[in-house]
Amino acid sequence: MKNPMSLIREIDYGTPASTSETLVTLNVDGFEVTVPEGTSIMRASMEAGIEIPKLCATDMVEAFGSCRLCLVEIDGRNGTPSSCTTPVTPGMVVHTQTEKLKKIRRGVMELYISDHPLDCLTCAANGDCELQTQAGVVGLRSVRYNVDANHFTPKVRGESNFRYMEKDESNPYFTYDPSKCIACSRCVRACEEVQGTFALTIEGRGFESRVSAGAHESFIDSDCVSCGACVQACPTATLMEKSVVEIGIPEHSVVTTCAYCGVGCSFKAEMRGDELIRMVPFKDGKANRGHSCVKGRFAYGYASHPDRITKPMVRDSIDQPWREVSWDDAYAFVADRFASIQKTHGIDSIGGITSSRCTNEETYLVQKLVRQGFGNNNVDTCARVCHSPTGYGLGQAYGTSAGTQDFDSVEHTDVIVLIGANPTEAHPVFSSRMKKRLRAGAKLIILDPRQIALVRTPHIEAQFHLPLQPGTNVAVITAMAHVIVTEALYDEQFIRERCDWDEFEEYMEFVTDLRHSPEVVEGLSGVPSETIRGAARLYATGGNGAIYYGLGVTEHSQGSTTVMAIANLAMLTGNIGRPGVGVNPLRGQNNVQGACDMGSFPHELPGYRHISGEDVRNIFEEEWGVTLVKEPGLRIPNMLDAAVEGTFKGIYIEGEDILQSDPDTHHVAAGLAAMECVVVHDLFLNETANYAHVFLPGSTFLEKDGTFTNAERRINRVRKVMAPKNGFADWEVTMGIANAMGLNWTYTHPSEIMDEVARTTPSFAGVSYDHLDEVGSVQWPCNEKAPLGTPIMHIEGFVRGKGRFINTEYVATDERSGPRFPLLLTTGRILSQYNVGAQTRRTANVIWHEEDVLEIHPHDAEQRGINHGDLVSLASRAGETSLRADVTERVAPGVVYTTFHHPDTQVNVITTDFSDWATNCPEYKVTAVQVALATGRSNWQEEYNQQAEQSRRIEHDGELIHGD
Amino acid sequence: MATEAKMIREANQIATFFHSKHHDEGVAGIAEHLNKFWAPRQRRQFFDMIDAGGEGFDELVIEASATVWRPEPVAS
């Protein structure tokens, strides 16, 4: 890592590592090697530095033993066993290179090559081909066989070759060239074992064996989810990134962190000069362990998309076209406007929003700008609209605002409870790890109104699916606790040792009441009581139970209460404080955990310390040389309310598109329109920028140094691989504003910002770039007590001392279906697109999802005369939009579902201002709606498009052009 | 929705949660919540309504208001 200017080549040990603690010593070619029991001879040899020739083996999948190249001789045993499938035994004496083996290997290789084109020089894998390498390794010098019967020439003796298959270029990111295939089945096994999709197979037998996507379909028409695992596994040019085909193989690589979801996968950005050739998942990445999804692996094209704005722009009012200016003029414009607003309307009249897309260092600087420069606490972040209830709920129960485990923990889980999360779409790499564990026998309980893929998918079926009515989470989870308490399935010893016993007794009394029984709750939630009982019993008695949850928990009026109900369940059953258990929020954005950690909320300073604490304020007052306000500042919805009322006039928004992502679009638009200076700092002219007066171009994760913190509290390095197209990293832009306001910041590198965080924030005290370069990543808390970080929390006791049971009374949301709006709308994501879609819509991923569609049950569709594909209107008391219908049984009758990736649909026109009682996290997951056949786009859509068009004009060399 | 109706709804939502606690604990919980999370601007509006009789607020909210910090008047 210290020398980034070479291509990182990770060692392929051939077979996966054994986790056994028993050690075995053997002898390989005269060298003693000690390895864990269960290790293959191939891997043991590699650890001794001896590489046995191989083709079908790679350490991302289990051994298969088909290529017959890795044969070895073992003293006292007959024959030549394959080293990949033969486990080591004590005292074993292995010979990897004998005359007999050489001859066999050359013969095997000759057969392979007889059915392979010899076009190495013009092949895309030239220089990166294991077949080529192994031919060299075994010393193959000639091929004696007739090649008439082959798979690689289109014609044989003038006649068309029936064995020849055309290249499949249907996937936008990689090609499948059957003529180069050696049928090693590494791709098939990667799809099964690593990704868990089972999209690939080997069709035919013997010489007719071919890799096939689905039932002889093209890749794009098959079940393939384009995760890239097969491409990574392929030893030849058969499965190859199109970028490598087009450009060539990379010459250096840099390890960095994906900027999509909260899994936070580590990748090698493989480069040629400053051109990114491909992103390859990094085996040492502790979040992803060498796996990836379609977004991180392939969807980075937005970084070089022509829509990117690279010059700062200003305008006096939003009906004017944009005017390009210098950076200094833009900073001065912002500083002047903000100063004059504060002079006229008071200190509290401006604020800022930090970005969960940006680095820790960058979010830290935005909240610092607000607190030090604006002189108030009006700073908030998009966690407001996603996981703020997690912070509140877990903070109340356990004393920390984050998940309790690392992702590796799932490998020790016996019962997975998945609540309001759809990891196959939203956290794909973690879902693959989860599916692997489920295939190994772990049980699965799902609470979700929809029939998400994991309910039933190849080789996985949930033991219990609780298809609850949206809005009844608290009732159902409390009913599970009722079962555990009344049937005495709770872990009394754990509770006595770790929790407040008096509070537990009160909780017992509360939860035992008949109103929490599954039989009563069935009436509210629609979930059969026996299903609730069965799920509760399984979780309580099935071994290590781990709860994973998503926004289906938090984005409700009772989001915080649901988090507490989940915390109760884990404490009741003693499922906290060791591997395999815990409470695990699946975070949406790459750095939403980090943005929360860095003091982005209006009521707390970095490290979740309330602003009212004098000691904490003192630390920062000394560091920043100002007096801090002890009162909490405004949250995003309060800022917008205040704007509509005329007391909030200016905002700096870093990497956030609140007009599209926040609820009740009309209200957001009214708030923005009422402001005098809206500063948008982003890659693209996003929807919010339609209301902006200043646009500051942002930089991508490829263009800067920094850190992201993922859902397991893991702090991962982001490393710059190319110069920012806009000229500056985002932290430099925020510093530009600060210095135009006279704050005299002098950072020259993001590592200095992290040093400041470490100086001021105890849970980050041990974090520095040097430390991260050395150990790869750490999970906070990382300090003197835990220099390597904390993979699992609450091991000996809860952070707050005793764990707290909290009564969780179910309260029906005010958002109820009625005669005017008889259906309940709930929202979510799809694999290929990401949130507001600003990035993924600017990549080839649109091939999988061109528009948002409305899922509606056939019964509800028929009543309304709606057919599959019809344009329908979707209306709530807040607004109306239109989109196409997808008639499906994935949703229950009475429930409709859509995604929110496209501004043209803008589902948040429909969502309301109802929110979580504790944190104001919007109730995205429940909106009462009506659906009807539509004749065209809604009025709102027409007007919005016109306004957007007007607003995006840019004056360039005296001409008007349209930004997009 | 008008500011006042929204204020009442949000305060009562908080009270609803704290109704499942013992009375004194619930009252203290509401006050602590408003002190910790509501900006002075919100609490100012809140007290305007409480001082005008507090119509529409949950009884627990009205009780809690005695220990909610009164923000300093707006500096104009």
PDB file of N, CA, C and O in Angstrom, chain A residues 379-414:
ATOM      1  N   VAL A 379     -27.224  21.964  11.569  1.00  0.00           N
ATOM      2  CA  VAL A 379     -26.592  21.013  10.661  1.00  0.00           C
ATOM      3  C   VAL A 379     -27.318  19.688  10.801  1.00  0.00           C
ATOM      4  O   VAL A 379     -27.719  19.284  11.886  1.00  0.00           O
ATOM      5  N   ASP A 380     -27.563  19.065   9.669  1.00  0.00           N
ATOM      6  CA  ASP A 380     -28.252  17.775   9.705  1.00  0.00           C
ATOM      7  C   ASP A 380     -27.714  16.953   8.532  1.00  0.00           C
ATOM      8  O   ASP A 380     -26.888  17.433   7.747  1.00  0.00           O
ATOM      9  N   THR A 381     -28.167  15.717   8.430  1.00  0.00           N
ATOM     10  CA  THR A 381     -27.659  14.856   7.379  1.00  0.00           C
ATOM     11  C   THR A 381     -28.749  13.904   6.949  1.00  0.00           C
ATOM     12  O   THR A 381     -29.784  13.800   7.606  1.00  0.00           O
ATOM     13  N   CYS A 382     -28.504  13.192   5.857  1.00  0.00           N
ATOM     14  CA  CYS A 382     -29.576  12.385   5.310  1.00  0.00           C
ATOM     15  C   CYS A 382     -29.936  11.203   6.197  1.00  0.00           C
ATOM     16  O   CYS A 382     -30.942  10.549   5.987  1.00  0.00           O
ATOM     17  N   ALA A 383     -29.126  10.924   7.231  1.00  0.00           N
ATOM     18  CA  ALA A 383     -29.546   9.878   8.171  1.00  0.00           C
ATOM     19  C   ALA A 383     -30.867  10.265   8.814  1.00  0.00           C
ATOM     20  O   ALA A 383     -31.602   9.414   9.307  1.00  0.00           O
ATOM     21  N   ARG A 384     -31.161  11.554   8.814  1.00  0.00           N
ATOM     22  CA  ARG A 384     -32.470  11.998   9.314  1.00  0.00           C
ATOM     23  C   ARG A 384     -33.580  11.181   8.659  1.00  0.00           C
ATOM     24  O   ARG A 384     -34.537  10.814   9.310  1.00  0.00           O
ATOM     25  N   VAL A 385     -33.419  10.936   7.361  1.00  0.00           N
ATOM     26  CA  VAL A 385     -34.492  10.245   6.633  1.00  0.00           C
ATOM     27  C   VAL A 385     -34.242   8.750   6.505  1.00  0.00           C
ATOM     28  O   VAL A 385     -34.946   8.075   5.777  1.00  0.00           O
ATOM     29  N   CYS A 386     -33.221   8.191   7.191  1.00  0.00           N
ATOM     30  CA  CYS A 386     -33.065   6.742   7.100  1.00  0.00           C
ATOM     31  C   CYS A 386     -32.865   6.071   8.442  1.00  0.00           C
ATOM     32  O   CYS A 386     -33.756   5.410   8.945  1.00  0.00           O
ATOM     33  N   HIS A 387     -31.705   6.275   9.084  1.00  0.00           N
ATOM     34  CA  HIS A 387     -31.434   5.482  10.284  1.00  0.00           C
ATOM     35  C   HIS A 387     -31.369   6.313  11.564  1.00  0.00           C
ATOM     36  O   HIS A 387     -30.824   5.847  12.557  1.00  0.00           O
ATOM     37  N   SER A 388     -31.931   7.523  11.577  1.00  0.00           N
ATOM     38  CA  SER A 388     -31.884   8.272  12.829  1.00  0.00           C
ATOM     39  C   SER A 388     -32.551   7.496  13.974  1.00  0.00           C
ATOM     40  O   SER A 388     -32.055   7.520  15.099  1.00  0.00           O
ATOM     41  N   PRO A 389     -33.641   6.734  13.724  1.00  0.00           N
ATOM     42  CA  PRO A 389     -34.232   5.958  14.824  1.00  0.00           C
ATOM     43  C   PRO A 389     -33.295   4.874  15.373  1.00  0.00           C
ATOM     44  O   PRO A 389     -33.395   4.512  16.545  1.00  0.00           O
ATOM     45  N   THR A 390     -32.387   4.379  14.527  1.00  0.00           N
ATOM     46  CA  THR A 390     -31.415   3.400  15.016  1.00  0.00           C
ATOM     47  C   THR A 390     -30.533   4.036  16.076  1.00  0.00           C
ATOM     48  O   THR A 390     -30.302   3.474  17.148  1.00  0.00           O
ATOM     49  N   GLY A 391     -30.049   5.232  15.765  1.00  0.00           N
ATOM     50  CA  GLY A 391     -29.202   5.944  16.708  1.00  0.00           C
ATOM     51  C   GLY A 391     -29.938   6.155  18.016  1.00  0.00           C
ATOM     52  O   GLY A 391     -29.422   5.847  19.102  1.00  0.00           O
ATOM     53  N   TYR A 392     -31.165   6.637  17.920  1.00  0.00           N
ATOM     54  CA  TYR A 392     -31.923   6.929  19.134  1.00  0.00           C
ATOM     55  C   TYR A 392     -32.263   5.648  19.893  1.00  0.00           C
ATOM     56  O   TYR A 392     -32.007   5.526  21.094  1.00  0.00           O
ATOM     57  N   GLY A 393     -32.818   4.672  19.203  1.00  0.00           N
ATOM     58  CA  GLY A 393     -33.317   3.453  19.856  1.00  0.00           C
ATOM     59  C   GLY A 393     -32.198   2.646  20.499  1.00  0.00           C
ATOM     60  O   GLY A 393     -32.287   2.258  21.672  1.00  0.00           O
ATOM     61  N   LEU A 394     -31.130   2.402  19.753  1.00  0.00           N
ATOM     62  CA  LEU A 394     -30.033   1.607  20.310  1.00  0.00           C
ATOM     63  C   LEU A 394     -29.291   2.391  21.393  1.00  0.00           C
ATOM     64  O   LEU A 394     -28.811   1.821  22.367  1.00  0.00           O
ATOM     65  N   GLY A 395     -29.226   3.697  21.219  1.00  0.00           N
ATOM     66  CA  GLY A 395     -28.612   4.536  22.243  1.00  0.00           C
ATOM     67  C   GLY A 395     -29.363   4.379  23.566  1.00  0.00           C
ATOM     68  O   GLY A 395     -28.762   4.221  24.627  1.00  0.00           O
ATOM     69  N   GLN A 396     -30.701   4.420  23.507  1.00  0.00           N
ATOM     70  CA  GLN A 396     -31.514   4.285  24.716  1.00  0.00           C
ATOM     71  C   GLN A 396     -31.318   2.918  25.376  1.00  0.00           C
ATOM     72  O   GLN A 396     -31.202   2.808  26.590  1.00  0.00           O
ATOM     73  N   ALA A 397     -31.307   1.859  24.557  1.00  0.00           N
ATOM     74  CA  ALA A 397     -31.306   0.508  25.112  1.00  0.00           C
ATOM     75  C   ALA A 397     -29.910   0.049  25.534  1.00  0.00           C
ATOM     76  O   ALA A 397     -29.740  -0.525  26.608  1.00  0.00           O
ATOM     77  N   TYR A 398     -28.930   0.293  24.666  1.00  0.00           N
ATOM     78  CA  TYR A 398     -27.598  -0.277  24.892  1.00  0.00           C
ATOM     79  C   TYR A 398     -26.530   0.763  25.195  1.00  0.00           C
ATOM     80  O   TYR A 398     -25.462   0.421  25.708  1.00  0.00           O
ATOM     81  N   GLY A 399     -26.772   2.010  24.776  1.00  0.00           N
ATOM     82  CA  GLY A 399     -25.777   3.042  25.020  1.00  0.00           C
ATOM     83  C   GLY A 399     -24.876   3.373  23.855  1.00  0.00           C
ATOM     84  O   GLY A 399     -23.985   4.207  23.975  1.00  0.00           O
ATOM     85  N   THR A 400     -25.067   2.713  22.716  1.00  0.00           N
ATOM     86  CA  THR A 400     -24.346   3.153  21.516  1.00  0.00           C
ATOM     87  C   THR A 400     -25.307   3.210  20.351  1.00  0.00           C
ATOM     88  O   THR A 400     -26.310   2.506  20.322  1.00  0.00           O
ATOM     89  N   SER A 401     -24.915   3.984  19.350  1.00  0.00           N
ATOM     90  CA  SER A 401     -25.817   4.245  18.236  1.00  0.00           C
ATOM     91  C   SER A 401     -25.435   3.451  17.011  1.00  0.00           C
ATOM     92  O   SER A 401     -25.536   3.944  15.906  1.00  0.00           O
ATOM     93  N   ALA A 402     -24.956   2.238  17.172  1.00  0.00           N
ATOM     94  CA  ALA A 402     -24.509   1.518  15.978  1.00  0.00           C
ATOM     95  C   ALA A 402     -24.728   0.029  16.132  1.00  0.00           C
ATOM     96  O   ALA A 402     -25.031  -0.466  17.222  1.00  0.00           O
ATOM     97  N   GLY A 403     -24.551  -0.672  15.008  1.00  0.00           N
ATOM     98  CA  GLY A 403     -24.707  -2.117  14.999  1.00  0.00           C
ATOM     99  C   GLY A 403     -23.691  -2.780  15.914  1.00  0.00           C
ATOM    100  O   GLY A 403     -22.624  -2.236  16.189  1.00  0.00           O
ATOM    101  N   THR A 404     -24.020  -3.986  16.379  1.00  0.00           N
ATOM    102  CA  THR A 404     -23.194  -4.612  17.403  1.00  0.00           C
ATOM    103  C   THR A 404     -22.124  -5.547  16.850  1.00  0.00           C
ATOM    104  O   THR A 404     -21.229  -5.931  17.581  1.00  0.00           O
ATOM    105  N   GLN A 405     -22.214  -5.946  15.576  1.00  0.00           N
ATOM    106  CA  GLN A 405     -21.339  -7.022  15.073  1.00  0.00           C
ATOM    107  C   GLN A 405     -20.480  -6.560  13.904  1.00  0.00           C
ATOM    108  O   GLN A 405     -20.701  -5.501  13.335  1.00  0.00           O
ATOM    109  N   ASP A 406     -19.573  -7.428  13.497  1.00  0.00           N
ATOM    110  CA  ASP A 406     -18.959  -7.280  12.170  1.00  0.00           C
ATOM    111  C   ASP A 406     -19.699  -8.217  11.205  1.00  0.00           C
ATOM    112  O   ASP A 406     -20.499  -9.054  11.635  1.00  0.00           O
ATOM    113  N   PHE A 407     -19.453  -8.059   9.913  1.00  0.00           N
ATOM    114  CA  PHE A 407     -20.179  -8.884   8.939  1.00  0.00           C
ATOM    115  C   PHE A 407     -19.759 -10.355   9.040  1.00  0.00           C
ATOM    116  O   PHE A 407     -20.556 -11.247   8.779  1.00  0.00           O
ATOM    117  N   ASP A 408     -18.500 -10.600   9.425  1.00  0.00           N
ATOM    118  CA  ASP A 408     -18.045 -11.987   9.564  1.00  0.00           C
ATOM    119  C   ASP A 408     -18.912 -12.768  10.549  1.00  0.00           C
ATOM    120  O   ASP A 408     -19.012 -13.991  10.470  1.00  0.00           O
ATOM    121  N   SER A 409     -19.514 -12.056  11.476  1.00  0.00           N
ATOM    122  CA  SER A 409     -20.324 -12.681  12.525  1.00  0.00           C
ATOM    123  C   SER A 409     -21.398 -13.607  11.954  1.00  0.00           C
ATOM    124  O   SER A 409     -21.750 -14.612  12.572  1.00  0.00           O
ATOM    125  N   VAL A 410     -21.895 -13.264  10.764  1.00  0.00           N
ATOM    126  CA  VAL A 410     -22.999 -14.057  10.200  1.00  0.00           C
ATOM    127  C   VAL A 410     -22.579 -15.516   9.973  1.00  0.00           C
ATOM    128  O   VAL A 410     -23.417 -16.421   9.943  1.00  0.00           O
ATOM    129  N   GLU A 411     -21.276 -15.735   9.850  1.00  0.00           N
ATOM    130  CA  GLU A 411     -20.800 -17.104   9.637  1.00  0.00           C
ATOM    131  C   GLU A 411     -21.033 -17.993  10.856  1.00  0.00           C
ATOM    132  O   GLU A 411     -20.908 -19.212  10.786  1.00  0.00           O
ATOM    133  N   HIS A 412     -21.362 -17.369  12.001  1.00  0.00           N
ATOM    134  CA  HIS A 412     -21.604 -18.140  13.225  1.00  0.00           C
ATOM    135  C   HIS A 412     -23.066 -18.110  13.646  1.00  0.00           C
ATOM    136  O   HIS A 412     -23.417 -18.493  14.751  1.00  0.00           O
ATOM    137  N   THR A 413     -23.918 -17.592  12.763  1.00  0.00           N
ATOM    138  CA  THR A 413     -25.327 -17.428  13.121  1.00  0.00           C
ATOM    139  C   THR A 413     -26.124 -18.693  12.798  1.00  0.00           C
ATOM    140  O   THR A 413     -25.921 -19.304  11.750  1.00  0.00           O
ATOM    141  N   ASP A 414     -27.044 -19.041  13.699  1.00  0.00           N
ATOM    142  CA  ASP A 414     -27.917 -20.191  13.444  1.00  0.00           C
ATOM    143  C   ASP A 414     -29.313 -19.764  12.995  1.00  0.00           C
ATOM    144  O   ASP A 414     -29.976 -20.463  12.250  1.00  0.00           O
TER     145      ASP A 414
END
